[in-house]
Short mmCIF file of C-alpha atoms and ligand atoms in Angstrom, two decimals:
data_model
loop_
_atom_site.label_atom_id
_atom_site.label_comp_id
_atom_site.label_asym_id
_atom_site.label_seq_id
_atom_site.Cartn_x
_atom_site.Cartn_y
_atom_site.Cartn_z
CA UNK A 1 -3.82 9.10 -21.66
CA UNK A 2 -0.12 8.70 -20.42
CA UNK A 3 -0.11 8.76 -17.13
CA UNK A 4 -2.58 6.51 -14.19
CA UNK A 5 -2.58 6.53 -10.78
CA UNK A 6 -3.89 2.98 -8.97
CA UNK A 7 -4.26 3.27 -5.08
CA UNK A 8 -6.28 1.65 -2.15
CA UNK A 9 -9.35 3.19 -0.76
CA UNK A 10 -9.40 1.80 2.31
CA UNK A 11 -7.42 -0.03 4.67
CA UNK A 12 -4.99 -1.64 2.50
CA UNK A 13 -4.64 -5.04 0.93
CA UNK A 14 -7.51 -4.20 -1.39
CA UNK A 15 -5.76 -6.32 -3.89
CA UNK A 16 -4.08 -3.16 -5.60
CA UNK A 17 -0.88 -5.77 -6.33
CA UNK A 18 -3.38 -7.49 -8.94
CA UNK A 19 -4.69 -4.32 -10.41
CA UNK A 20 -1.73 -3.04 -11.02
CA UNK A 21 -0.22 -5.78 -12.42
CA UNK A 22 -3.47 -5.83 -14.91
CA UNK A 23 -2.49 -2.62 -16.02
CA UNK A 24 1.13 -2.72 -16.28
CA UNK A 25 0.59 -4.99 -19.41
CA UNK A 26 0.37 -1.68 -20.91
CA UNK A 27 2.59 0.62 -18.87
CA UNK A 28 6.19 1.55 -20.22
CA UNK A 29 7.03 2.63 -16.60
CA UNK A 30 5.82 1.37 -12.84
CA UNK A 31 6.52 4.45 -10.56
CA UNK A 32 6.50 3.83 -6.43
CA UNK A 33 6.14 6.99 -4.85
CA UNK A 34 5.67 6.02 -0.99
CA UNK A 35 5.73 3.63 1.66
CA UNK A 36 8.84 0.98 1.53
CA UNK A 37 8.94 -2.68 2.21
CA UNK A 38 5.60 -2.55 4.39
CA UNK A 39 3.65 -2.68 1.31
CA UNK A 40 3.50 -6.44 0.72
CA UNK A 41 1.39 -7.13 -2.82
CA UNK A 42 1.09 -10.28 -4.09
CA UNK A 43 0.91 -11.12 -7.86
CA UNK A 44 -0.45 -14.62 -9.22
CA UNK A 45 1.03 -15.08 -12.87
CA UNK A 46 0.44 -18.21 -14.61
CA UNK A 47 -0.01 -20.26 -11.50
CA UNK A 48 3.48 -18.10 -10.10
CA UNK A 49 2.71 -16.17 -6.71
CA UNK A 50 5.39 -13.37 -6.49
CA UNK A 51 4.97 -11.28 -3.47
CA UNK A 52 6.59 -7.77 -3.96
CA UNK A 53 7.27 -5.55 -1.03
CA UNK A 54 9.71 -2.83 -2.39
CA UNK A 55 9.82 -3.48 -5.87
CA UNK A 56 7.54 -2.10 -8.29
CA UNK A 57 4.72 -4.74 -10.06
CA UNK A 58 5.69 -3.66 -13.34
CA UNK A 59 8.85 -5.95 -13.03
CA UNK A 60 7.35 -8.67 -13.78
CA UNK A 61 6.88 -7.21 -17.35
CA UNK A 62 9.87 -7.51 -19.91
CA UNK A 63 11.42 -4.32 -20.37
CA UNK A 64 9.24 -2.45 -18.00
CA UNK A 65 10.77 0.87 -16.42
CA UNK A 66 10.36 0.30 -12.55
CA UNK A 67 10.98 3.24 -10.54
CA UNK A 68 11.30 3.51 -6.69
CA UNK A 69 10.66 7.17 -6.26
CA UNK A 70 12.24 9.97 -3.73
CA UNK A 71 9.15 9.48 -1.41
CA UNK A 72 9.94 5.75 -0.72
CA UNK A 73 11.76 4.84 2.05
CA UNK A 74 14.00 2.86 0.59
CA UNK A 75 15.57 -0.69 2.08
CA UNK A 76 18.17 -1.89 0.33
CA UNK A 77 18.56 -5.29 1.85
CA UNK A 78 14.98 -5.62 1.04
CA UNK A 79 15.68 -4.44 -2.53
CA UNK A 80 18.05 -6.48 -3.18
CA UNK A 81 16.74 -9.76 -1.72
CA UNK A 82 13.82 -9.22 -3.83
CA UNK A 83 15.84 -8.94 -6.91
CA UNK A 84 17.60 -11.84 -6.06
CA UNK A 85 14.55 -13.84 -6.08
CA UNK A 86 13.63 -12.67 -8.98
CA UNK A 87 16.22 -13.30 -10.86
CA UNK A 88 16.44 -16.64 -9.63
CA UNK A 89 13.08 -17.22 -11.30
CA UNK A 90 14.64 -15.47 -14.26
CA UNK A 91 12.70 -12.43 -14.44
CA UNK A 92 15.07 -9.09 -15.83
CA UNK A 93 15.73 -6.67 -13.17
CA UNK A 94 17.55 -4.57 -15.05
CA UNK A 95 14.83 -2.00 -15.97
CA UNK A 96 14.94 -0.77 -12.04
CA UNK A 97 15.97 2.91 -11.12
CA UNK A 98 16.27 4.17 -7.82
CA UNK A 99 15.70 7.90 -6.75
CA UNK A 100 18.96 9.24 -5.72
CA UNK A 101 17.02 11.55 -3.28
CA UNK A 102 14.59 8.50 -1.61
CA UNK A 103 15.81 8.13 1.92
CA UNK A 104 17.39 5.09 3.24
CA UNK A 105 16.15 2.29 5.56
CA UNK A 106 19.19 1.09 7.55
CA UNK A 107 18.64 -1.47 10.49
CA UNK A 108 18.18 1.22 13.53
CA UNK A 109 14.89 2.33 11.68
CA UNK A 110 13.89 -1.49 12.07
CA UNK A 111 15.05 -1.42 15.51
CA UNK A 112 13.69 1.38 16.91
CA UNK A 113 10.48 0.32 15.29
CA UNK A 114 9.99 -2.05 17.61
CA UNK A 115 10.97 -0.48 20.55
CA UNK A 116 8.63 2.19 19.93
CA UNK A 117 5.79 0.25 19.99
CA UNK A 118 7.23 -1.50 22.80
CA UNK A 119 7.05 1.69 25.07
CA UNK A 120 3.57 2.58 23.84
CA UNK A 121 1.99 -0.82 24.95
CA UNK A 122 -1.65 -0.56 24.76
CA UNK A 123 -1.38 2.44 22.43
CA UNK A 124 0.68 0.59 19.76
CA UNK A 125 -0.14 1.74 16.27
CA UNK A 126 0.80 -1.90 14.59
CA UNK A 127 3.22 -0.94 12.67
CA UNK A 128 5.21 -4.28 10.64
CA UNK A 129 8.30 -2.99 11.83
CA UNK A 130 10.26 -2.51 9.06
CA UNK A 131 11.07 1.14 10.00
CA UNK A 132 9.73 3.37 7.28
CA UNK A 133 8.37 5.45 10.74
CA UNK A 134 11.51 6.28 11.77
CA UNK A 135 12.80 6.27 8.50
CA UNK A 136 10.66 9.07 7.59
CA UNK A 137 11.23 10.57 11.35
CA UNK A 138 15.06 11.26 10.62
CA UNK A 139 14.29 12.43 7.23
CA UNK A 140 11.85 14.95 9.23
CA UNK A 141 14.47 15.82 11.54
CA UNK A 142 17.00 16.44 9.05
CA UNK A 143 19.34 13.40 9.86
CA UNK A 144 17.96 11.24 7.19
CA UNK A 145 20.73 9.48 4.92
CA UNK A 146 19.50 9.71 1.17
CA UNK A 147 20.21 6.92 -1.60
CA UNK A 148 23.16 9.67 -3.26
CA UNK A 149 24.93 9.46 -0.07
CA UNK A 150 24.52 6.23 0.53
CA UNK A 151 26.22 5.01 -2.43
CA UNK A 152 29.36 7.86 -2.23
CA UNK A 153 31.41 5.34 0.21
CA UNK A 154 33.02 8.47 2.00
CA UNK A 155 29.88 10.33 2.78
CA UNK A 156 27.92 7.37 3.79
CA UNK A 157 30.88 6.62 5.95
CA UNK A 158 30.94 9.82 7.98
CA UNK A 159 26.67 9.77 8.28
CA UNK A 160 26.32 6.17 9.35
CA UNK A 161 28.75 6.95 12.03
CA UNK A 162 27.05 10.17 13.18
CA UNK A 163 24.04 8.62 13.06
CA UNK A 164 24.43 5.60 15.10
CA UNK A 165 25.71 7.36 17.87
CA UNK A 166 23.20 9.50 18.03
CA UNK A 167 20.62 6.15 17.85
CA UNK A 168 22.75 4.40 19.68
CA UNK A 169 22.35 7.17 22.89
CA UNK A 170 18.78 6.82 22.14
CA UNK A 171 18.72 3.14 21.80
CA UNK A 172 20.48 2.91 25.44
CA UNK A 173 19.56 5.53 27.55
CA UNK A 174 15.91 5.31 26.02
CA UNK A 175 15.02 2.09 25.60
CA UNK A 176 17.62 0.19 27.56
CA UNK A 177 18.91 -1.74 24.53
CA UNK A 178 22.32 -2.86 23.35
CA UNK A 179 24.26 -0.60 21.38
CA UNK A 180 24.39 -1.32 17.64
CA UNK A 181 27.92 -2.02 15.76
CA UNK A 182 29.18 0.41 13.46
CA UNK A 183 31.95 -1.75 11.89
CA UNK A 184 29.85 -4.36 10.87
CA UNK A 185 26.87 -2.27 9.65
CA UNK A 186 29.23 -0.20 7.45
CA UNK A 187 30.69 -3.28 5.67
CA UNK A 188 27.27 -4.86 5.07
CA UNK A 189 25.83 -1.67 4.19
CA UNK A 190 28.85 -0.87 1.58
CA UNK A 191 28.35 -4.11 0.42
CA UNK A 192 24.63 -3.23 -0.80
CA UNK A 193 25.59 -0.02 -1.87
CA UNK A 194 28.31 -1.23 -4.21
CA UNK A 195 25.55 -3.47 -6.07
CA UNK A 196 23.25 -1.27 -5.89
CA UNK A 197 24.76 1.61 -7.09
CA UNK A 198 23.91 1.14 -11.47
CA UNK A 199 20.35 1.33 -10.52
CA UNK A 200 20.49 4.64 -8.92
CA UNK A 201 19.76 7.90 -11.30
CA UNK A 202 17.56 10.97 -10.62
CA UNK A 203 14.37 9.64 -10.91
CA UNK A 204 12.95 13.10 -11.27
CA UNK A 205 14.55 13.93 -14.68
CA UNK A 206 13.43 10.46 -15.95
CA UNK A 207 10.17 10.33 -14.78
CA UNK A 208 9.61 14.51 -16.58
CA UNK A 209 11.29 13.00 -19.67
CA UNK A 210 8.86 10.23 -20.16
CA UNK A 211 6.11 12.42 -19.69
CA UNK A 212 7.65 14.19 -22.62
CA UNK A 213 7.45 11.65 -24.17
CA UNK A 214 4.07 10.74 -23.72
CA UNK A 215 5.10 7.20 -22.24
CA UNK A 216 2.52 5.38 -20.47
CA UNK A 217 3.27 5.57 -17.02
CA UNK A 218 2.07 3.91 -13.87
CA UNK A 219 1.88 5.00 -10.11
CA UNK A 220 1.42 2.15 -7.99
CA UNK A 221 0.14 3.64 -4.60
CA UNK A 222 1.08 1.07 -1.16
CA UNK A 223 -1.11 1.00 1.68
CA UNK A 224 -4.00 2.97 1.36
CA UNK A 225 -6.37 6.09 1.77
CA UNK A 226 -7.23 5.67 5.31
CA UNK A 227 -3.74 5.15 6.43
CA UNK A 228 -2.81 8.22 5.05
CA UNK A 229 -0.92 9.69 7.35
CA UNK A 230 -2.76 13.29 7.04
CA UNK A 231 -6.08 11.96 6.24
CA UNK A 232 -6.57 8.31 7.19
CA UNK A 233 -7.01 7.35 10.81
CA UNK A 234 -4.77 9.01 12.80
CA UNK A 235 -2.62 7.79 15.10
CA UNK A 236 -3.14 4.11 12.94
CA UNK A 237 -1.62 5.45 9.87
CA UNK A 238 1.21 4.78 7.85
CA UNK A 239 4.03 7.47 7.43
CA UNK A 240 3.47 8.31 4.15
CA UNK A 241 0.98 10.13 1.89
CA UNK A 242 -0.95 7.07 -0.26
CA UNK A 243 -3.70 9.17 -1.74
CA UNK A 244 -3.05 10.95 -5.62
CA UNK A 245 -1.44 13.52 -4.13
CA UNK A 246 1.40 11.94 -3.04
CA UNK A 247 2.70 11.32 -5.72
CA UNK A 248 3.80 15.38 -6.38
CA UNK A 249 5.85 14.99 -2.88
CA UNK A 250 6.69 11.07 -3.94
CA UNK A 251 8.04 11.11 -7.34
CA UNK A 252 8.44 14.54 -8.25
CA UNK A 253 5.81 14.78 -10.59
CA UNK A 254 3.02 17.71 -10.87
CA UNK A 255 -1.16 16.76 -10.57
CA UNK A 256 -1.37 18.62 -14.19
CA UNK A 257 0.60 15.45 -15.26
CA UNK A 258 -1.84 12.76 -14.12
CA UNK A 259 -4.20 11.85 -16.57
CA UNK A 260 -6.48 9.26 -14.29
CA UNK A 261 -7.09 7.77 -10.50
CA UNK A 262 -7.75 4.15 -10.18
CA UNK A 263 -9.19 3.44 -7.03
CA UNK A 264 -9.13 -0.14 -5.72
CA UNK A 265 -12.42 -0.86 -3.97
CA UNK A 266 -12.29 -4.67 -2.28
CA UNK A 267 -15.97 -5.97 -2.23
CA UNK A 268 -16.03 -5.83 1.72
CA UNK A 269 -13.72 -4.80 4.25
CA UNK A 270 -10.49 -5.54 6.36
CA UNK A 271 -8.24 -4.22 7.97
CA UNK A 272 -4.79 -5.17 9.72
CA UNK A 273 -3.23 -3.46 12.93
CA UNK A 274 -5.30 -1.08 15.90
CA UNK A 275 -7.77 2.19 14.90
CA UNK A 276 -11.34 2.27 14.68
CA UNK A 277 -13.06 0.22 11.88
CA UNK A 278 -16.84 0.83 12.22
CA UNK A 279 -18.13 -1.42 9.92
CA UNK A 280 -16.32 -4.66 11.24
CA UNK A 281 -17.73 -7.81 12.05
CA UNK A 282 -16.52 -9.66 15.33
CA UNK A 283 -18.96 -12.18 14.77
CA UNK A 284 -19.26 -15.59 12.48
CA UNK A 285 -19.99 -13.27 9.60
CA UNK A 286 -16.22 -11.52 9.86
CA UNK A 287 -15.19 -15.00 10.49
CA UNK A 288 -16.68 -16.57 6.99
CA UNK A 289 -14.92 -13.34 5.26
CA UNK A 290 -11.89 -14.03 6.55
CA UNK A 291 -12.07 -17.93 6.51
CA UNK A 292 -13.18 -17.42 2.31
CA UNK A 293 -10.80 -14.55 1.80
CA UNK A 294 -8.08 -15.87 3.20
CA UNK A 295 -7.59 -12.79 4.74
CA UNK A 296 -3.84 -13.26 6.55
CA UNK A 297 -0.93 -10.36 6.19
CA UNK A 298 1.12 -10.96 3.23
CA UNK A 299 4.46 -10.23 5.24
CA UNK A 300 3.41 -10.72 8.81
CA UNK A 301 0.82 -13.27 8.58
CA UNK A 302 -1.21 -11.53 10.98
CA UNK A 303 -4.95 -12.58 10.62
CA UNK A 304 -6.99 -9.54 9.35
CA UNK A 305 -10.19 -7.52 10.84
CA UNK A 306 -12.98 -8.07 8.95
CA UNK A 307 -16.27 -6.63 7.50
CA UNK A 308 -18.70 -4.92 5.43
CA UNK A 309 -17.91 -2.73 2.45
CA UNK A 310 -17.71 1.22 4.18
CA UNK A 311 -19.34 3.06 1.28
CA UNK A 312 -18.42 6.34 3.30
CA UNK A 313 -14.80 5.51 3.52
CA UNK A 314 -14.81 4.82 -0.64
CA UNK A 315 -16.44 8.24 -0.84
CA UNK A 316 -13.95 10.05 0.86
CA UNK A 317 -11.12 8.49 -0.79
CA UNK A 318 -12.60 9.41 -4.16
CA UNK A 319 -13.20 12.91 -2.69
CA UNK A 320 -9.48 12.96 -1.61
CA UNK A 321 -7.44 11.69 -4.56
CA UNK A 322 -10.13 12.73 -7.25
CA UNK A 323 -10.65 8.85 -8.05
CA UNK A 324 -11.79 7.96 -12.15
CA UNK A 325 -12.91 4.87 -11.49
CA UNK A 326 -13.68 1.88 -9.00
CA UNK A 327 -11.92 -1.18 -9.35
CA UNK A 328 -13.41 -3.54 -7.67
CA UNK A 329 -11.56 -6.57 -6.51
CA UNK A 330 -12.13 -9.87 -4.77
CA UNK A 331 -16.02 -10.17 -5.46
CA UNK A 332 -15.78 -14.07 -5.71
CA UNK A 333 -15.08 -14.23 -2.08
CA UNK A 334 -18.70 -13.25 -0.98
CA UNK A 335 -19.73 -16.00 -3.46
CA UNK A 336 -21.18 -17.72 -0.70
CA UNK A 337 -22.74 -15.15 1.67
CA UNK A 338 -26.43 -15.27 2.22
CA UNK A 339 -26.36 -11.86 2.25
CA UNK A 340 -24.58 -8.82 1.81
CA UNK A 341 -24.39 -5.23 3.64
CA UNK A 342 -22.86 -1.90 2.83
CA UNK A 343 -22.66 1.14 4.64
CA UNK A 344 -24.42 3.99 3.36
CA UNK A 345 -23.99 5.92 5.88
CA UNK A 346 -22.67 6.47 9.75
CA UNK A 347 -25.17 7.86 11.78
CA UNK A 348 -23.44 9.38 15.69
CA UNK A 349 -25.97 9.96 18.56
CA UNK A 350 -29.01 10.23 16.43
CA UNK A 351 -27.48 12.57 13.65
CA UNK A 352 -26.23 11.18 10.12
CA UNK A 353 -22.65 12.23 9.30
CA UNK A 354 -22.09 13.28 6.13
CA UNK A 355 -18.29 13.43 6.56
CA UNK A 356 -15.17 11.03 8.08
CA UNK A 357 -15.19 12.35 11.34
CA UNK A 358 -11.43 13.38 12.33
CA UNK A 359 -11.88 12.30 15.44
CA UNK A 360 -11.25 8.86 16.49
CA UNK A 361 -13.39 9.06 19.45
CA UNK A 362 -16.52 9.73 17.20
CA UNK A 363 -15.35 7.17 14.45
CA UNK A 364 -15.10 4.77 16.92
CA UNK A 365 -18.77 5.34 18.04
CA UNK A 366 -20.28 5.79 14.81
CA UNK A 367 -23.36 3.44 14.30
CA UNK A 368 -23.25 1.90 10.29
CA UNK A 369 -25.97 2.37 8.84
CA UNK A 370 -26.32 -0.50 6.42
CA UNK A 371 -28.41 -1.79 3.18
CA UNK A 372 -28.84 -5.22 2.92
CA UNK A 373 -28.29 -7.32 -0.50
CA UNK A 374 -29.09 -10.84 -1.17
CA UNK A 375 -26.07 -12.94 -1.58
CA UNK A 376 -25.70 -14.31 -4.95
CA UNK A 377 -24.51 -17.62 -4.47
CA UNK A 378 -22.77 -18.68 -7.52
CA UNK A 379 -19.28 -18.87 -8.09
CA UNK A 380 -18.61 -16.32 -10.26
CA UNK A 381 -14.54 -16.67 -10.74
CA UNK A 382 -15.47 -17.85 -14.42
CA UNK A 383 -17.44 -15.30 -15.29
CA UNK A 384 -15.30 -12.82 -18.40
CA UNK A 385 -18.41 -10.17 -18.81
CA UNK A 386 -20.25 -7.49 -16.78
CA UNK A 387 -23.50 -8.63 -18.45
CA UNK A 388 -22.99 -12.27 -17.57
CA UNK A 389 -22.12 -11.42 -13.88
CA UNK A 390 -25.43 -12.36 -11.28
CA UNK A 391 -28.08 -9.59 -11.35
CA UNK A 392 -27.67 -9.30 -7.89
CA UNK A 393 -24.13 -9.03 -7.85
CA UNK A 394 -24.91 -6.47 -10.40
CA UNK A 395 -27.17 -4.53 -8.05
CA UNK A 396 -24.92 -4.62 -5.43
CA UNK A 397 -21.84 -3.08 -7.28
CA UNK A 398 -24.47 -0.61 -9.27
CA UNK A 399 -25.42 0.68 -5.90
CA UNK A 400 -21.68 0.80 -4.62
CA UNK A 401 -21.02 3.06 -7.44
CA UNK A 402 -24.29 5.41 -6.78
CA UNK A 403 -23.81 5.83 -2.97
CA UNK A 404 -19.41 6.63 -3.71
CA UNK A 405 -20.50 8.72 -6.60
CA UNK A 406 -17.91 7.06 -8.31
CA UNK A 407 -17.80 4.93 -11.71
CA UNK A 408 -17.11 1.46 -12.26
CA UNK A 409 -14.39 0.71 -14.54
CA UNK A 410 -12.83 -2.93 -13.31
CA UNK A 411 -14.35 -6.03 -11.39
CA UNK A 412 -11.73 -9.21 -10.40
CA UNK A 413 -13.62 -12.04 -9.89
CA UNK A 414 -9.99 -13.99 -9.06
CA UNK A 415 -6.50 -13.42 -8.51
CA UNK A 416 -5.37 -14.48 -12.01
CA UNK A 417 -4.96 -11.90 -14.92
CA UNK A 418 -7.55 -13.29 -16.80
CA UNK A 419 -9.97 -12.77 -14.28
CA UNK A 420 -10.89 -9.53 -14.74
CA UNK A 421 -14.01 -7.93 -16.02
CA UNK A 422 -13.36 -4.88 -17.65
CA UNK A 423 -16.37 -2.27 -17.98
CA UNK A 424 -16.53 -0.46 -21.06
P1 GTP B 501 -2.05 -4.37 -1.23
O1 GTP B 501 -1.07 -3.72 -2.08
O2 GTP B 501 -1.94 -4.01 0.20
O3 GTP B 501 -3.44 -4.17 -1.74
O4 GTP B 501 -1.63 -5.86 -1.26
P2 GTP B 501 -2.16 -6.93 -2.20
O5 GTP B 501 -2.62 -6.32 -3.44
O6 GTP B 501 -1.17 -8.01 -2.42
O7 GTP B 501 -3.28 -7.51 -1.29
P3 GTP B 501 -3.19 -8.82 -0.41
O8 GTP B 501 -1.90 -8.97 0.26
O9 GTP B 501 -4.39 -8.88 0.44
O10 GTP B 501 -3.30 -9.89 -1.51
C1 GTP B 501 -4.43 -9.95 -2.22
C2 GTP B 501 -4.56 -11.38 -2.63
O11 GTP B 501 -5.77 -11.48 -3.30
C3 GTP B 501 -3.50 -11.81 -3.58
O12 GTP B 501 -3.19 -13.15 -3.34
C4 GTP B 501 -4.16 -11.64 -4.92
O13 GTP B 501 -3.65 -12.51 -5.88
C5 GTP B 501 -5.56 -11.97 -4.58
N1 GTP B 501 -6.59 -11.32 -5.37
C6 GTP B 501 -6.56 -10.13 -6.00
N2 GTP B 501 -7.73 -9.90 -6.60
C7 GTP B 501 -8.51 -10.97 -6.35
C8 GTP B 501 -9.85 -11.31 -6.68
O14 GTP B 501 -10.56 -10.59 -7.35
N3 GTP B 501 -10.31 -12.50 -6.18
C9 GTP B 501 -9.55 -13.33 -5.43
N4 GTP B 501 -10.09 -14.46 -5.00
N5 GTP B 501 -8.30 -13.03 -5.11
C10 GTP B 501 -7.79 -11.87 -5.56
#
């Protein structure tokens, strides 16, 4: 088995950062494939929190390959602030390639971003701004400026300045903004490109050469299955494709090449931003998750929505990107619920769905239907075996994996590497 796919089943922040870091002790290569610096893991290594937003997790591995693919839309101010900080905490950044085809980030993305969501008002998607939207947008409309032109000074001379006045028309007459400098973009932007330009290689001949070569490799998915931006919640999506098949479209590499999904399963439910969430808990119970969890945005610091595990939304995801395994993450936090619920199922005026609905109108009126577990009420974060883990903790992720229809493989009772269970 060479090649493993880890990705988030629902909403995001499922704790993916940790998972992935778990298994990148093995990988020779950590692959991004989509989404840019609104991905936001954080890592805990020996007491060290490193939060990673562009990079890829494997990084914090010696001599670990760590590949931002062509589907990434790629910041390099972000990049290279992050590699900055890691090297100032001594970590090797010198295993990082960059797809010369991923499209670039430049501040008008940002910009525009925001004034976007401005103009919609109440029907703001809550996006974190960093432009991968409109990043994505220009490479849809053919205007996009890719990493190999960024970093040929001539070419990304002559784009940058076609570009911005195009944006900056927009940026005026549309939103009633200030223009944006060219001058001073350029030199800053030349600047990046200059040190970023040894990391940059096709990522695609790489990536088919260490398949060859039977490396192990890693896809580390960002964001998550229901912010797909096909088949999550749409409008509330992310740009990009998240699920297992993004990764054909994201790093160049076919599905007859992936050997096994990893799908990261967080023991209940949040999520950040607008869209319909029908298992959430506006009540003291979503307050106790969040309170326990912790449950703030890693780059915004937005407080999360909160609730019970959506069994149906796990399903799907493992329908979607033909998920191996469940790896189930942040169990300890309902360490000190009374009780538990999951959805089973959603049931819409009378009738039990047996799919996602498409529509938002329907998902948004979609009544749970829920099974009730007792809490445990032990603190499990200790705990190294599946066997020594509370029978009714046991239950409740037995039954997880019955109503998904999907196996069990991993359960993190912590944030730390050694707290993880690992199911034979
Ligand atoms: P995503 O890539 O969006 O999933 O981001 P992320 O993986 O960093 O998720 P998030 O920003 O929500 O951070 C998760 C936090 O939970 C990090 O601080 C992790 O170290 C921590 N964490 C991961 N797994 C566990 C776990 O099993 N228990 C506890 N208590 N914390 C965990």
């Amino acid at each position: 088995m060479s090649a493993v796919v880890v990705l988030g089943t629902q909403w995001g922040d499922e704790g993916k950062g940790k998972i992935v870091d778990y298994l990148a002790q093995k990988a020779e290569t950590v692959v991004r494939y989509q989404g840019g610096s609104n991905a936001g893991h954080t890592v805990a290594v020996d007491g060290t929190e490193y939060k990673l937003r562009l990079m890829p997790s494997g990084i914090l591995y010696k001599g670990t390959l760590c590949v931002v693919g062509n589907g990434v839309a790629f910041n390099p101010k972000v990049m290279l602030q992050e590699m900055d900080g890691m090297i100032e905490k001594g970590i090797d950044v010198s295993g990082i390639r960059i797809s010369n085809r991923a499209h670039v980030v430049l501040p008008y993305h940002c910009e525009m971003d925001g004034y976007i969501e401005e103009l919609k008002g109440d029907n703001k998607v809550g996006t974190t701004k960093n432009g991968i939207g409109p990043c994505y947008a220009d490479r849809d409309h053919r205007i996009g400026i890719r990493v190999c032109d960024f970093i040929d000074k001539e070419e990304f001379a002559k784009r940058l300045k076609e570009n911005l006045e195009l944006k900056n028309q927009e940026i005026v007459k549309l939103y009633g903004k200030e223009p944006m400098d060219y001058e001073s973009m350029l030199k800053e932007y030349e600047g990046y490109a200059d040190r970023l330009r040894p990391y940059v290689c096709d990522t695609i001949a790489l990536l088919h050469d260490e398949i060859k070569a039977d490396r192990k490799i890693l896809f580390e998915g960002a964001q998550a299955t229901m912010l797909d931006i096909d088949y999550g919640t749409y409008p509330y999506v992310t740009a990009s494709h998240p699920i297992s098949g993004g990764i054909g479209v994201g790093a160049g590499v076919a599905p007859r090449d992936i050997d096994k999904v990893v799908g990261v399963v967080k023991a209940y439910c949040t999520r950040v931003g607008e869209g319909p969430f029908p298992t959430e808990q506006l009540n003291e119970i979503g307050d106790k998750i969040r309170d326990a969890g912790h449950e703030y945005g890693t780059v915004t610091g937005r407080p999360r929505r909160t609730g019970w595990l959506d069994a149906c939304v796990v399903r799907y995801a493992g329908m979607l990107s033909g998920i191996d395994y469940m790896a189930i993450t942040r169990l300890d936090i309902l360490d000190c619920m009374d009780e538990i619920k999951m959805c089973v199922a959603y049931k819409y005026k009378g009738e039990i769905l047996n799919e996602i609905p498409a529509s938002l109108k329907v998902l948004a009126e979609v009544e749970p239907v829920y099974e009730t577990f007792e809490g445990w009420k032990t603190d499990i974060s200790g705990i190294r075996t599946y066997e020594e883990l509370p029978e009714k903790a046991r239950i409740y992720l037995e039954r997880m994996a019955e109503v998904t229809g999907i196996d069990l493989g991993i359960v993190s009772v912590g944030p730390n590497r050694d707290q993880t269970i690992v199911l034979a």
